[in-house]
Every structure is written in structure tokens, then in C-alpha cells.
Tab-separated table of C-alpha atoms and ligand atoms in Angstrom:
chain	number	residue	atom	x	y	z
A	1	UNK	CA	-21.749	28.272	-20.484
A	2	UNK	CA	-25.117	26.590	-20.850
A	3	UNK	CA	-26.002	25.801	-24.421
A	4	UNK	CA	-28.918	28.569	-25.713
A	5	UNK	CA	-32.257	27.463	-26.622
A	6	UNK	CA	-33.880	27.358	-29.945
A	7	UNK	CA	-37.131	28.789	-28.953
A	8	UNK	CA	-38.689	30.197	-25.870
A	9	UNK	CA	-42.378	30.597	-24.380
A	10	UNK	CA	-44.167	32.619	-22.243
A	11	UNK	CA	-47.112	31.536	-19.958
A	12	UNK	CA	-46.929	28.420	-18.204
A	13	UNK	CA	-50.289	27.726	-17.839
A	14	UNK	CA	-51.864	24.048	-18.833
A	15	UNK	CA	-51.685	24.935	-22.525
A	16	UNK	CA	-48.507	26.567	-22.202
A	17	UNK	CA	-46.988	23.900	-20.345
A	18	UNK	CA	-47.809	21.228	-22.239
A	19	UNK	CA	-46.694	23.056	-25.387
A	20	UNK	CA	-43.322	23.539	-23.924
A	21	UNK	CA	-43.053	19.855	-23.093
A	22	UNK	CA	-44.183	18.783	-26.425
A	23	UNK	CA	-41.401	21.053	-27.884
A	24	UNK	CA	-38.451	19.606	-25.625
A	25	UNK	CA	-39.663	16.158	-26.287
A	26	UNK	CA	-39.211	16.566	-30.058
A	27	UNK	CA	-35.620	17.287	-29.255
A	28	UNK	CA	-35.429	21.296	-28.944
A	29	UNK	CA	-34.048	23.320	-26.098
A	30	UNK	CA	-36.846	25.725	-24.734
A	31	UNK	CA	-36.427	28.585	-22.892
A	32	UNK	CA	-39.480	28.951	-20.268
A	33	UNK	CA	-40.693	32.275	-18.418
A	34	UNK	CA	-43.632	32.754	-16.577
A	35	UNK	CA	-44.964	35.904	-14.263
A	36	UNK	CA	-45.329	34.178	-11.392
A	37	UNK	CA	-41.931	32.194	-10.520
A	38	UNK	CA	-43.226	29.649	-8.529
A	39	UNK	CA	-45.141	28.380	-11.664
A	40	UNK	CA	-42.029	27.872	-13.598
A	41	UNK	CA	-40.367	26.060	-10.716
A	42	UNK	CA	-43.233	24.043	-10.570
A	43	UNK	CA	-43.528	23.183	-14.329
A	44	UNK	CA	-39.693	22.049	-14.144
A	45	UNK	CA	-40.277	20.151	-11.220
A	46	UNK	CA	-42.885	17.929	-13.115
A	47	UNK	CA	-40.754	17.733	-16.395
A	48	UNK	CA	-38.882	14.616	-15.844
A	49	UNK	CA	-36.581	13.458	-18.211
A	50	UNK	CA	-37.199	16.699	-20.270
A	51	UNK	CA	-35.631	18.900	-17.494
A	52	UNK	CA	-32.520	18.857	-19.538
A	53	UNK	CA	-33.982	20.498	-22.566
A	54	UNK	CA	-35.750	23.219	-20.602
A	55	UNK	CA	-34.130	26.545	-19.297
A	56	UNK	CA	-36.483	28.330	-16.870
A	57	UNK	CA	-35.883	31.935	-16.567
A	58	UNK	CA	-36.987	34.427	-14.040
A	59	UNK	CA	-37.029	37.374	-16.237
A	60	UNK	CA	-38.181	38.277	-19.335
A	61	UNK	CA	-34.332	39.804	-20.064
A	62	UNK	CA	-33.091	36.365	-18.975
A	63	UNK	CA	-35.508	34.647	-21.264
A	64	UNK	CA	-34.178	36.678	-24.255
A	65	UNK	CA	-30.751	36.062	-23.120
A	66	UNK	CA	-30.964	32.175	-23.254
A	67	UNK	CA	-32.243	32.153	-26.588
A	68	UNK	CA	-30.015	31.859	-29.658
A	69	UNK	CA	-30.889	34.694	-32.107
A	70	UNK	CA	-33.133	35.375	-34.128
A	71	UNK	CA	-35.212	34.108	-31.365
A	72	UNK	CA	-38.648	32.632	-32.100
A	73	UNK	CA	-40.777	33.036	-28.594
A	74	UNK	CA	-44.199	31.648	-28.252
A	75	UNK	CA	-46.711	33.560	-26.145
A	76	UNK	CA	-49.289	31.345	-24.399
A	77	UNK	CA	-51.143	34.035	-22.406
A	78	UNK	CA	-54.841	34.852	-22.235
A	79	UNK	CA	-56.212	36.328	-25.317
A	80	UNK	CA	-56.476	40.138	-25.139
A	81	UNK	CA	-54.631	42.885	-22.907
A	82	UNK	CA	-52.010	40.318	-21.597
A	83	UNK	CA	-50.445	39.724	-25.157
A	84	UNK	CA	-50.124	43.312	-25.799
A	85	UNK	CA	-48.557	43.570	-22.541
A	86	UNK	CA	-46.075	40.978	-23.348
A	87	UNK	CA	-45.276	42.163	-26.705
A	88	UNK	CA	-44.569	45.775	-25.154
A	89	UNK	CA	-42.340	43.969	-22.985
A	90	UNK	CA	-40.915	41.978	-25.300
A	91	UNK	CA	-40.002	44.792	-27.321
A	92	UNK	CA	-37.456	46.092	-25.117
A	93	UNK	CA	-35.498	43.256	-25.066
A	94	UNK	CA	-35.664	41.673	-28.326
A	95	UNK	CA	-33.763	42.593	-31.509
A	96	UNK	CA	-34.189	42.733	-35.271
A	97	UNK	CA	-35.272	39.597	-36.768
A	98	UNK	CA	-36.642	37.841	-33.867
A	99	UNK	CA	-40.420	36.007	-34.118
A	100	UNK	CA	-43.216	36.880	-31.722
A	101	UNK	CA	-45.612	33.925	-31.947
A	102	UNK	CA	-49.207	34.526	-30.402
A	103	UNK	CA	-50.290	30.874	-29.977
A	104	UNK	CA	-53.489	32.077	-28.028
A	105	UNK	CA	-57.248	32.359	-29.303
A	106	UNK	CA	-56.787	35.641	-30.296
A	107	UNK	CA	-59.314	37.732	-32.472
A	108	UNK	CA	-57.814	37.799	-35.559
A	109	UNK	CA	-58.304	41.631	-35.971
A	110	UNK	CA	-55.976	42.020	-32.868
A	111	UNK	CA	-53.943	39.916	-34.546
A	112	UNK	CA	-53.751	41.963	-37.663
A	113	UNK	CA	-53.146	44.689	-35.646
A	114	UNK	CA	-50.350	43.389	-33.857
A	115	UNK	CA	-48.583	42.300	-37.437
A	116	UNK	CA	-48.825	45.767	-38.678
A	117	UNK	CA	-47.557	47.392	-35.573
A	118	UNK	CA	-44.703	45.266	-35.343
A	119	UNK	CA	-43.851	45.535	-38.998
A	120	UNK	CA	-41.744	48.585	-38.728
A	121	UNK	CA	-39.850	47.521	-35.841
A	122	UNK	CA	-37.403	44.856	-36.964
A	123	UNK	CA	-39.487	42.120	-35.027
A	124	UNK	CA	-42.113	39.572	-37.026
A	125	UNK	CA	-45.056	38.545	-35.462
A	126	UNK	CA	-47.080	35.187	-36.248
A	127	UNK	CA	-50.722	34.475	-35.326
A	128	UNK	CA	-50.736	30.926	-34.427
A	129	UNK	CA	-54.066	28.829	-33.867
A	130	UNK	CA	-53.495	26.137	-31.951
A	131	UNK	CA	-56.344	23.452	-31.830
A	132	UNK	CA	-56.696	20.344	-29.504
A	133	UNK	CA	-56.999	21.190	-26.152
A	134	UNK	CA	-54.746	19.976	-23.523
A	135	UNK	CA	-53.836	16.655	-24.824
A	136	UNK	CA	-53.248	18.220	-27.948
A	137	UNK	CA	-50.854	20.717	-26.968
A	138	UNK	CA	-48.830	17.896	-25.119
A	139	UNK	CA	-48.704	15.345	-28.064
A	140	UNK	CA	-49.844	16.904	-31.109
A	141	UNK	CA	-52.316	19.415	-32.153
A	142	UNK	CA	-53.318	21.081	-35.172
A	143	UNK	CA	-51.591	24.072	-35.888
A	144	UNK	CA	-52.535	27.212	-38.287
A	145	UNK	CA	-50.225	29.623	-38.845
A	146	UNK	CA	-50.627	33.434	-40.075
A	147	UNK	CA	-47.704	35.743	-40.899
A	148	UNK	CA	-44.958	36.233	-43.655
A	149	UNK	CA	-44.167	33.015	-45.327
A	150	UNK	CA	-40.733	33.748	-44.515
A	151	UNK	CA	-41.134	33.697	-40.795
A	152	UNK	CA	-43.186	30.461	-41.600
A	153	UNK	CA	-40.386	28.628	-43.044
A	154	UNK	CA	-38.057	30.004	-39.917
A	155	UNK	CA	-40.250	28.044	-37.312
A	156	UNK	CA	-41.648	25.436	-39.864
A	157	UNK	CA	-39.558	22.528	-38.595
A	158	UNK	CA	-40.029	22.894	-34.795
A	159	UNK	CA	-43.936	23.405	-35.619
A	160	UNK	CA	-44.290	20.541	-38.052
A	161	UNK	CA	-42.424	18.271	-35.337
A	162	UNK	CA	-44.857	19.101	-32.735
A	163	UNK	CA	-48.171	18.984	-34.697
A	164	UNK	CA	-50.547	16.057	-34.892
A	165	UNK	CA	-49.719	13.574	-37.768
A	166	UNK	CA	-52.334	12.268	-40.140
A	167	UNK	CA	-51.236	9.018	-41.626
A	168	UNK	CA	-47.608	10.526	-41.564
A	169	UNK	CA	-48.741	14.169	-42.537
A	170	UNK	CA	-48.076	16.861	-40.121
A	171	UNK	CA	-50.994	18.791	-39.116
A	172	UNK	CA	-49.609	22.295	-39.547
A	173	UNK	CA	-49.258	24.852	-42.146
A	174	UNK	CA	-48.883	28.223	-43.259
A	175	UNK	CA	-52.080	29.798	-44.391
A	176	UNK	CA	-51.917	33.222	-45.347
A	177	UNK	CA	-50.454	36.524	-43.950
A	178	UNK	CA	-51.457	38.675	-40.634
A	179	UNK	CA	-54.777	37.310	-39.379
A	180	UNK	CA	-55.229	34.273	-41.560
A	181	UNK	CA	-54.046	31.542	-38.716
A	182	UNK	CA	-56.278	32.934	-36.308
A	183	UNK	CA	-59.238	33.697	-38.251
A	184	UNK	CA	-59.195	30.080	-39.481
A	185	UNK	CA	-58.951	28.990	-35.649
A	186	UNK	CA	-61.579	31.312	-35.236
A	187	UNK	CA	-63.877	29.667	-37.773
A	188	UNK	CA	-62.625	26.065	-36.596
A	189	UNK	CA	-64.116	26.709	-33.346
A	190	UNK	CA	-67.552	28.284	-35.036
A	191	UNK	CA	-67.678	24.803	-36.856
A	192	UNK	CA	-67.038	23.450	-33.256
A	193	UNK	CA	-69.882	25.032	-31.762
A	194	UNK	CA	-72.064	23.988	-34.361
A	195	UNK	CA	-71.129	20.402	-34.227
A	196	UNK	CA	-71.708	19.888	-30.445
A	197	UNK	CA	-74.680	21.809	-30.843
A	198	UNK	CA	-76.128	19.323	-33.441
A	199	UNK	CA	-74.523	16.262	-31.090
A	200	UNK	CA	-76.543	17.977	-27.914
A	201	UNK	CA	-79.497	18.429	-30.332
A	202	UNK	CA	-79.550	14.738	-31.260
A	203	UNK	CA	-79.093	13.737	-27.387
A	204	UNK	CA	-82.012	16.141	-26.278
A	205	UNK	CA	-84.226	13.982	-28.939
A	206	UNK	CA	-83.016	10.477	-27.625
A	207	UNK	CA	-83.319	11.690	-23.863
A	208	UNK	CA	-86.650	14.003	-24.209
A	209	UNK	CA	-88.325	12.829	-26.922
A	210	UNK	CA	-87.721	9.138	-26.604
A	211	UNK	CA	-86.885	9.162	-23.012
A	212	UNK	CA	-83.501	7.224	-22.740
A	213	UNK	CA	-81.126	6.838	-20.078
A	214	UNK	CA	-77.491	8.259	-20.762
A	215	UNK	CA	-76.067	4.544	-20.644
A	216	UNK	CA	-78.700	3.630	-23.114
A	217	UNK	CA	-77.574	6.579	-25.485
A	218	UNK	CA	-73.900	6.200	-24.952
A	219	UNK	CA	-73.590	2.962	-26.680
A	220	UNK	CA	-75.641	4.421	-29.837
A	221	UNK	CA	-73.128	7.409	-30.075
A	222	UNK	CA	-70.480	4.871	-29.739
A	223	UNK	CA	-72.014	3.027	-32.539
A	224	UNK	CA	-71.979	5.977	-34.847
A	225	UNK	CA	-68.366	6.687	-34.052
A	226	UNK	CA	-67.215	3.330	-36.214
A	227	UNK	CA	-69.267	4.790	-39.191
A	228	UNK	CA	-69.313	8.031	-41.052
A	229	UNK	CA	-69.643	9.966	-38.214
A	230	UNK	CA	-66.130	8.681	-36.968
A	231	UNK	CA	-65.104	11.989	-35.032
A	232	UNK	CA	-63.118	12.888	-31.797
A	233	UNK	CA	-66.430	14.882	-30.574
A	234	UNK	CA	-68.855	11.660	-31.007
A	235	UNK	CA	-66.024	9.567	-29.453
A	236	UNK	CA	-65.994	11.911	-26.303
A	237	UNK	CA	-69.936	12.181	-26.478
A	238	UNK	CA	-70.071	8.429	-25.847
A	239	UNK	CA	-67.364	8.465	-23.361
A	240	UNK	CA	-69.101	11.207	-21.330
A	241	UNK	CA	-72.484	9.352	-21.602
A	242	UNK	CA	-70.734	6.211	-19.934
A	243	UNK	CA	-68.899	8.110	-17.127
A	244	UNK	CA	-70.495	8.074	-13.277
A	245	UNK	CA	-70.460	10.713	-10.941
A	246	UNK	CA	-68.253	9.440	-7.973
A	247	UNK	CA	-70.217	11.607	-5.406
A	248	UNK	CA	-73.616	10.355	-6.446
A	249	UNK	CA	-73.369	7.538	-8.658
A	250	UNK	CA	-75.538	8.916	-11.240
A	251	UNK	CA	-74.619	9.428	-14.626
A	252	UNK	CA	-72.090	12.694	-14.578
A	253	UNK	CA	-73.908	14.193	-17.564
A	254	UNK	CA	-77.142	14.049	-15.466
A	255	UNK	CA	-75.632	16.165	-12.546
A	256	UNK	CA	-74.068	18.958	-14.817
A	257	UNK	CA	-75.617	22.167	-14.960
A	258	UNK	CA	-77.404	23.151	-18.658
A	259	UNK	CA	-75.477	26.163	-18.842
A	260	UNK	CA	-72.760	25.972	-21.541
A	261	UNK	CA	-70.166	28.683	-21.185
A	262	UNK	CA	-68.166	30.355	-24.050
A	263	UNK	CA	-65.308	32.421	-24.429
A	264	UNK	CA	-65.866	34.589	-27.744
A	265	UNK	CA	-64.376	32.384	-30.642
A	266	UNK	CA	-67.865	31.063	-31.508
A	267	UNK	CA	-69.323	34.278	-31.166
A	268	UNK	CA	-66.530	35.974	-33.169
A	269	UNK	CA	-66.944	33.711	-36.177
A	270	UNK	CA	-70.569	34.775	-36.381
A	271	UNK	CA	-69.959	38.151	-36.368
A	272	UNK	CA	-67.266	37.835	-39.210
A	273	UNK	CA	-69.822	35.618	-41.183
A	274	UNK	CA	-72.396	38.401	-40.900
A	275	UNK	CA	-69.563	41.243	-41.507
A	276	UNK	CA	-68.501	39.399	-44.629
A	277	UNK	CA	-72.340	38.757	-45.853
A	278	UNK	CA	-71.905	34.872	-45.639
A	279	UNK	CA	-74.822	33.258	-43.911
A	280	UNK	CA	-73.494	30.928	-41.312
A	281	UNK	CA	-76.971	30.126	-39.887
A	282	UNK	CA	-75.997	26.646	-38.025
A	283	UNK	CA	-73.208	28.184	-36.429
A	284	UNK	CA	-75.242	31.235	-35.105
A	285	UNK	CA	-78.024	29.164	-34.068
A	286	UNK	CA	-75.346	27.078	-32.182
A	287	UNK	CA	-73.953	30.522	-30.478
A	288	UNK	CA	-77.678	31.519	-29.700
A	289	UNK	CA	-78.310	28.197	-27.932
A	290	UNK	CA	-75.515	28.919	-25.798
A	291	UNK	CA	-76.602	32.241	-24.745
A	292	UNK	CA	-80.101	30.517	-24.119
A	293	UNK	CA	-78.801	27.753	-22.256
A	294	UNK	CA	-77.303	30.378	-19.670
A	295	UNK	CA	-80.626	31.972	-19.031
A	296	UNK	CA	-81.493	28.680	-16.631
A	297	UNK	CA	-83.642	30.777	-14.306
A	298	UNK	CA	-86.111	32.596	-17.286
A	299	UNK	CA	-86.024	29.144	-18.814
A	300	UNK	CA	-87.134	27.382	-15.644
A	301	UNK	CA	-89.965	30.384	-15.418
A	302	UNK	CA	-91.040	29.859	-18.638
A	303	UNK	CA	-91.393	26.129	-18.332
A	304	UNK	CA	-93.603	26.818	-15.447
A	305	UNK	CA	-95.703	28.857	-17.904
A	306	UNK	CA	-95.969	26.558	-21.088
A	307	UNK	CA	-94.784	23.517	-19.705
A	308	UNK	CA	-92.195	21.162	-21.547
A	309	UNK	CA	-92.187	18.252	-24.075
A	310	UNK	CA	-92.719	14.985	-22.427
A	311	UNK	CA	-91.103	11.712	-24.301
A	312	UNK	CA	-93.726	11.997	-26.855
A	313	UNK	CA	-91.646	10.138	-29.449
A	314	UNK	CA	-91.435	6.829	-27.912
A	315	UNK	CA	-93.665	5.110	-30.286
A	316	UNK	CA	-91.660	6.149	-32.908
A	317	UNK	CA	-88.426	4.720	-31.346
A	318	UNK	CA	-87.744	2.182	-34.047
A	319	UNK	CA	-88.264	4.439	-37.002
A	320	UNK	CA	-86.556	7.427	-35.569
A	321	UNK	CA	-83.103	5.668	-34.784
A	322	UNK	CA	-81.783	4.800	-38.106
A	323	UNK	CA	-82.941	8.301	-38.928
A	324	UNK	CA	-80.916	10.448	-36.507
A	325	UNK	CA	-77.352	9.505	-37.552
A	326	UNK	CA	-78.475	10.551	-41.329
A	327	UNK	CA	-79.792	13.647	-39.758
A	328	UNK	CA	-76.857	14.399	-37.978
A	329	UNK	CA	-74.393	13.780	-40.788
A	330	UNK	CA	-76.735	15.980	-43.229
A	331	UNK	CA	-76.531	18.753	-40.633
A	332	UNK	CA	-72.911	18.406	-40.312
A	333	UNK	CA	-72.407	18.919	-44.207
A	334	UNK	CA	-74.330	22.126	-43.883
A	335	UNK	CA	-72.567	23.368	-40.984
A	336	UNK	CA	-68.981	22.780	-42.559
A	337	UNK	CA	-70.193	24.295	-45.922
A	338	UNK	CA	-70.972	27.522	-44.098
A	339	UNK	CA	-67.505	27.361	-42.384
A	340	UNK	CA	-65.703	26.929	-45.442
A	341	UNK	CA	-67.872	29.384	-47.144
A	342	UNK	CA	-66.954	32.130	-44.469
A	343	UNK	CA	-63.526	31.257	-44.942
A	344	UNK	CA	-63.524	31.462	-48.661
A	345	UNK	CA	-64.921	34.865	-48.600
A	346	UNK	CA	-62.387	35.971	-45.888
A	347	UNK	CA	-59.880	34.910	-48.064
A	348	UNK	CA	-60.883	37.183	-50.682
A	349	UNK	CA	-61.740	40.279	-48.449
A	350	UNK	CA	-58.177	40.143	-46.617
A	351	UNK	CA	-56.113	38.719	-49.679
A	352	UNK	CA	-54.897	35.952	-47.560
A	353	UNK	CA	-55.428	33.084	-50.542
A	354	UNK	CA	-56.266	30.777	-47.778
A	355	UNK	CA	-55.813	27.071	-48.926
A	356	UNK	CA	-59.243	25.400	-48.156
A	357	UNK	CA	-57.930	21.995	-49.055
A	358	UNK	CA	-55.026	22.308	-46.830
A	359	UNK	CA	-57.222	23.588	-43.827
A	360	UNK	CA	-59.303	20.531	-44.259
A	361	UNK	CA	-56.351	18.593	-44.380
A	362	UNK	CA	-54.621	19.882	-41.049
A	363	UNK	CA	-57.887	19.466	-39.318
A	364	UNK	CA	-58.001	15.815	-39.902
A	365	UNK	CA	-55.704	15.102	-36.734
A	366	UNK	CA	-55.199	17.148	-33.682
A	367	UNK	CA	-57.803	19.294	-33.392
A	368	UNK	CA	-61.392	19.215	-31.734
A	369	UNK	CA	-63.370	18.879	-34.821
A	370	UNK	CA	-61.121	16.161	-36.351
A	371	UNK	CA	-63.046	13.304	-38.159
A	372	UNK	CA	-63.026	11.056	-40.937
A	373	UNK	CA	-65.484	13.498	-42.691
A	374	UNK	CA	-62.700	15.983	-42.827
A	375	UNK	CA	-60.610	13.564	-45.140
A	376	UNK	CA	-63.769	13.601	-47.448
A	377	UNK	CA	-63.933	17.043	-47.432
A	378	UNK	CA	-60.181	17.652	-48.182
A	379	UNK	CA	-60.660	15.353	-51.161
A	380	UNK	CA	-63.904	17.209	-52.356
A	381	UNK	CA	-62.200	20.698	-52.085
A	382	UNK	CA	-58.923	19.294	-54.237
A	383	UNK	CA	-60.677	17.627	-56.696
A	384	UNK	CA	-63.557	20.461	-57.324
A	385	UNK	CA	-61.964	23.629	-56.213
A	386	UNK	CA	-63.918	25.478	-58.362
A	387	UNK	CA	-67.200	24.639	-56.636
A	388	UNK	CA	-68.698	27.853	-54.580
A	389	UNK	CA	-70.021	25.818	-52.030
A	390	UNK	CA	-69.316	22.393	-50.378
A	391	UNK	CA	-72.811	21.435	-51.210
A	392	UNK	CA	-72.272	21.424	-54.755
A	393	UNK	CA	-68.717	19.348	-54.279
A	394	UNK	CA	-69.981	16.100	-56.452
A	395	UNK	CA	-69.173	13.381	-53.250
A	396	UNK	CA	-71.238	15.937	-50.993
A	397	UNK	CA	-74.219	16.048	-53.424
A	398	UNK	CA	-74.677	12.547	-53.025
A	399	UNK	CA	-74.342	12.324	-49.393
A	400	UNK	CA	-76.576	15.403	-48.837
A	401	UNK	CA	-79.013	13.473	-51.287
A	402	UNK	CA	-78.776	10.299	-49.107
A	403	UNK	CA	-79.411	12.075	-45.521
A	404	UNK	CA	-81.372	15.231	-45.864
A	405	UNK	CA	-84.557	13.315	-46.096
A	406	UNK	CA	-83.676	11.600	-42.307
A	407	UNK	CA	-83.060	15.506	-41.226
A	408	UNK	CA	-86.591	16.635	-42.424
A	409	UNK	CA	-88.014	13.572	-40.836
A	410	UNK	CA	-85.953	13.852	-37.684
A	411	UNK	CA	-87.034	17.736	-37.602
A	412	UNK	CA	-90.556	17.049	-38.242
A	413	UNK	CA	-91.063	14.644	-35.368
A	414	UNK	CA	-88.978	16.938	-32.985
A	415	UNK	CA	-90.436	20.370	-33.865
A	416	UNK	CA	-94.081	18.405	-33.513
A	417	UNK	CA	-93.044	17.006	-30.207
A	418	UNK	CA	-91.786	20.518	-28.854
A	419	UNK	CA	-88.193	19.531	-28.811
A	420	UNK	CA	-85.612	22.513	-29.737
A	421	UNK	CA	-83.446	21.574	-32.143
A	422	UNK	CA	-82.326	25.145	-33.546
A	423	UNK	CA	-78.887	24.184	-35.326
A	424	UNK	CA	-80.269	21.209	-36.961
A	425	UNK	CA	-83.035	23.176	-38.130
A	426	UNK	CA	-81.160	25.908	-39.233
A	427	UNK	CA	-78.825	23.559	-41.295
A	428	UNK	CA	-82.021	21.993	-42.912
A	429	UNK	CA	-83.147	25.619	-43.756
A	430	UNK	CA	-80.108	26.505	-44.935
A	431	UNK	CA	-80.100	23.584	-47.456
A	432	UNK	CA	-83.427	24.176	-48.723
A	433	UNK	CA	-83.061	28.080	-49.485
A	434	UNK	CA	-79.898	27.279	-50.784
A	435	UNK	CA	-81.618	24.823	-53.690
A	436	UNK	CA	-84.630	27.075	-54.345
A	437	UNK	CA	-83.841	28.625	-57.616
A	438	UNK	CA	-86.843	30.746	-56.962
A	439	UNK	CA	-87.106	32.013	-53.693
A	440	UNK	CA	-89.522	34.618	-52.205
A	441	UNK	CA	-87.276	37.949	-51.795
A	442	UNK	CA	-89.285	39.178	-54.739
A	443	UNK	CA	-92.167	39.891	-51.992
A	444	UNK	CA	-89.486	41.492	-49.984
A	445	UNK	CA	-88.435	43.634	-52.837
A	446	UNK	CA	-91.893	44.718	-53.381
A	447	UNK	CA	-92.257	45.302	-49.887
A	448	UNK	CA	-89.147	47.512	-49.628
A	449	UNK	CA	-90.529	49.686	-52.683
A	450	UNK	CA	-93.845	49.536	-51.393
A	451	UNK	CA	-92.651	51.570	-47.952
A	452	UNK	CA	-89.054	53.124	-49.259
A	453	UNK	CA	-89.031	53.113	-52.884
A	454	UNK	CA	-85.861	51.050	-52.983
A	455	UNK	CA	-86.715	49.856	-56.517
A	456	UNK	CA	-86.478	46.204	-57.851
A	457	UNK	CA	-85.107	44.575	-60.874
A	458	UNK	CA	-87.494	42.595	-63.021
A	459	UNK	CA	-87.298	39.163	-64.389
A	460	UNK	CA	-87.944	40.157	-68.151
A	461	UNK	CA	-85.860	43.450	-68.369
A	462	UNK	CA	-82.794	44.946	-66.947
A	463	UNK	CA	-82.836	48.255	-64.913
A	464	UNK	CA	-84.220	49.316	-61.790
A	465	UNK	CA	-88.180	49.665	-61.561
A	466	UNK	CA	-90.950	50.945	-59.187
A	467	UNK	CA	-94.574	49.203	-58.423
A	468	UNK	CA	-97.770	50.694	-58.986
A	469	UNK	CA	-98.158	51.014	-55.605
A	470	UNK	CA	-101.542	52.550	-54.163
A	471	UNK	CA	-101.055	54.127	-50.666
B	501	LIG	C1	-59.592	24.134	-29.516
B	501	LIG	C2	-60.842	24.473	-28.741
B	501	LIG	C3	-60.283	25.548	-27.497
B	501	LIG	C4	-60.958	25.758	-26.614
B	501	LIG	C5	-62.027	26.775	-27.214
B	501	LIG	C6	-63.408	26.466	-26.198
B	501	LIG	O1	-59.443	24.004	-30.571
B	501	LIG	O2	-58.625	23.291	-28.861
B	501	LIG	O3	-61.541	25.049	-29.323
B	501	LIG	O4	-59.848	26.568	-28.260
B	501	LIG	O5	-61.694	24.893	-26.052
B	501	LIG	O6	-61.800	27.987	-26.530
B	501	LIG	O7	-64.139	27.635	-26.426
B	501	LIG	P1	-65.476	28.035	-25.802
B	501	LIG	O8	-64.999	28.297	-24.183
B	501	LIG	O9	-65.811	29.029	-26.107
B	501	LIG	O10	-66.630	26.538	-25.697
């Protein structure tokens, strides 16, 4: 009789196939199932040497039969309805103590619901955030697990084996119960949106403000990648800007339509930040920028009416170039401070006890936002755990003090020239508001009291007061 599999996987799209090959490569036998059988056949066909560790299954019953109980089964299907459908099917063929692991980009609220729905059934549910794209899935993603600690212990070996490693440490961890893993993945993506948008804004200043060609911009990012901005996103930006379109011979970036797609995780992170009452303005700006980017026809019409910024910063090139790197770094600090503040608030709200230094550590390799910066962030959280915001961690105070003047100078010039810099300017506005001991909401309170008798507090006495307003 054929030896049973250690684990199963449903959904052989690119991510699912790559994850299955990764699991097989690490020495585990894996049973796989895909609704369209031809895809399963094609997958096995191209599995090469790993073929021996893969059990292809034509039905979900056969899949359950092929795995040694208690069975861990990974779902890598489209987030949403498909996950609920698969769970319903699995309930018919699985038995007590089996674990269903949703590895898609689920909304954590769905994950919480599914976790609690399955609780009484004897089955266990894990919501697992996986980051790193196709390459990561195949050779080592960053893995963010939410579920019971006991269920994590049962799958820890295989998940740490397939995860990315940072200086030998696996980038996989249990982060808390029910929706914790998918929540953290959502915020990872929110930060990813902000990181990408801020890079795109700097690219915009170089392209439209300084009139530089893609090939001239590429080495600038390449150079920054050797310094404190060293990260996967900066690295691929340099590579993207270098690449030529085989059809036209132009830089490929110049033939790509400026309309960004989005699948929802960025938007969810903003919705959750707002619901938790945590400002995540750089992330919000990045999501809004993608929405505006999609309104291509309206933008073309508006350009005809208002005109558009030309390369008005060319004369400033020598001064501006060194500031751009520091500006991006300062913006990055603010965006990460926001993302981590959202996670800290969610941790309290949902009782997860999210280990922020661990999250920073498992993002150091494998995921899309992996960077040198995350190592410094992990250290900052580990050594100054009690700070209310990353901006207040001593190392980051120093870095922010060094770089925010550059962000200020870059933004001043960009705004004057009419170049859109929404995420970078939101980052700076967040920093300036955060560090302002006396803000301007005294006026807001006065207005609220004037029109709605909402009352206000005084600086010199406790209690609620009303103003002497004359109507
Ligand atoms: C990752 C990516 C991954 C995916 C996003 C892209 O961490 O591996 O974030 O999850 O590429 O879904 O999201 P958008 O389509 O919304 O840009």
C-alpha cells in the first residue's frame, strides 16, 4: 500500500503549486487536489524529482484518504466564497483533530468567523498569512500563523522547514489565536502599499521633476539598495527600470499603463485602522493613490483643463538628489510606525497579544517588504518594548531627526512644482502632528461646542464646559 502523506494541499494555482513543491522538497509527502483535474496532472508532470513525494488525488475523498490522520490540509484557493465552499466539502470527509489551514489572503474577519464555526466540529482552523509571491512560495515565504497554539505545534515543523530563513532563523511564527495571522498579513500588505507608493512618488520626482529617463533612474535605486534602504522593493525597482520591452525596445516601465490594480488587502488595512481609531495616513494615501490611478480617463481630461507639472526641478538636481534617499527613509519610518501602531491596537482589541518584535523578525526575509530596516525595527521593539510608537524608540528618534529635514525639503520642492506626493506628504504630516505637543484641536472643540453644544475640556480645570458663544 502506498505510504500516506504528511500533509495535503487544495488549489494548484501558481502559489499552491509552488508551496506544494516547497513542502515536497523539504522531505514531506504531500497529497494534492485541484478542482480541475487536468491542472493536477500538469502539476505532477512538471514536479521532476519531487514527483515521488507527491500523491495526486482526483477527489476530495481521495485526498482525505491519502493523508495520515490527524490531517493538516492547506487551502490555497481564491480568498472569499471559495474558501467557505472548500471548508464545507472538507467537513464531509475529515475527522476530529484534522487541521484546515487557509493560506490565502483572507480577510481576518472571515478567518475569525471560520475559526469559531469550526471550533465545535472537532476540526481545527488555522488562518495563515503567506508572503513572498511566487518565488517565496517555492523557495521560502514569510509565514504568519493564527490559530490555537496547540494546532501551531502540530504543523510547526513543516511550516518552519518551508519558510524563508534570516541568518538561519525561520521566518515563520505563531502570532496569536483565530484571525491574528491574517490580520498581520493584511497590515503587511498595507505597509507594502505605502512602501511601493512612496518609491513611486520618488520615481515621479526623478522622472517628471528632473526629467530623467528610466535608465538614468535605475542606478540611483540600485545605489540606494546598497545602503540603509536595502530592501527587496528597492532592488526590484532598479531591475524594473533597467528592463527593455522586447516589442518596442523602450524601457518596459514606459509602456506600462499607469493604472494600478489592487485585490483588497490594502483597503482592509485602512478600514481596520480607522475602525481601531489608529491613524495610518501613509497607507491610506497609498490606497487612495491606486484608486486615483485607476481613473485614467478623468485624469487625462483634468490635465487638459489644468495642465501638468513639467521638469521644473532640473536646476535643483544637485541639491535634490542626496535628499531623495533620506526623504524616502523618513517616509518609510512613519509608514512602518503607523502599521505597527495598528497591530498594537488590534492586539489589544482582539486579545491576541501580538509579538511585535517577532513580526518584525519574520518579515526580515521571504516577504515582499523584506529589508535591512526590519532588522533595526525588530531590535528597537525588542529593546524598547514599552514605547507607544516606533517613532519614540531611541534608534528611530535618531534616524528620524537625521532624515525628516530632507523629506521636508523634497516635499516643499515637489509641491511647489505641482508633483503629486500623497504618501510622502501624509507621512510627514503624521510626524509633524505626532510631535506637536499643543495642536489645533482646541479650535475644533470650540466649533463643536458652538454648533452642537458638545462641550469641551479646559487646560486649567477638570470637567466639561461650554463657551460663551453669541449666536
Ligand atoms: C505578498 C503580496 C501578495 C500579493 C498581493 C498583491 O505579500 O506576497 O502582498 O499577497 O502580491 O495580493 O496585492 P494587490 O494585488 O492588492 O497589489
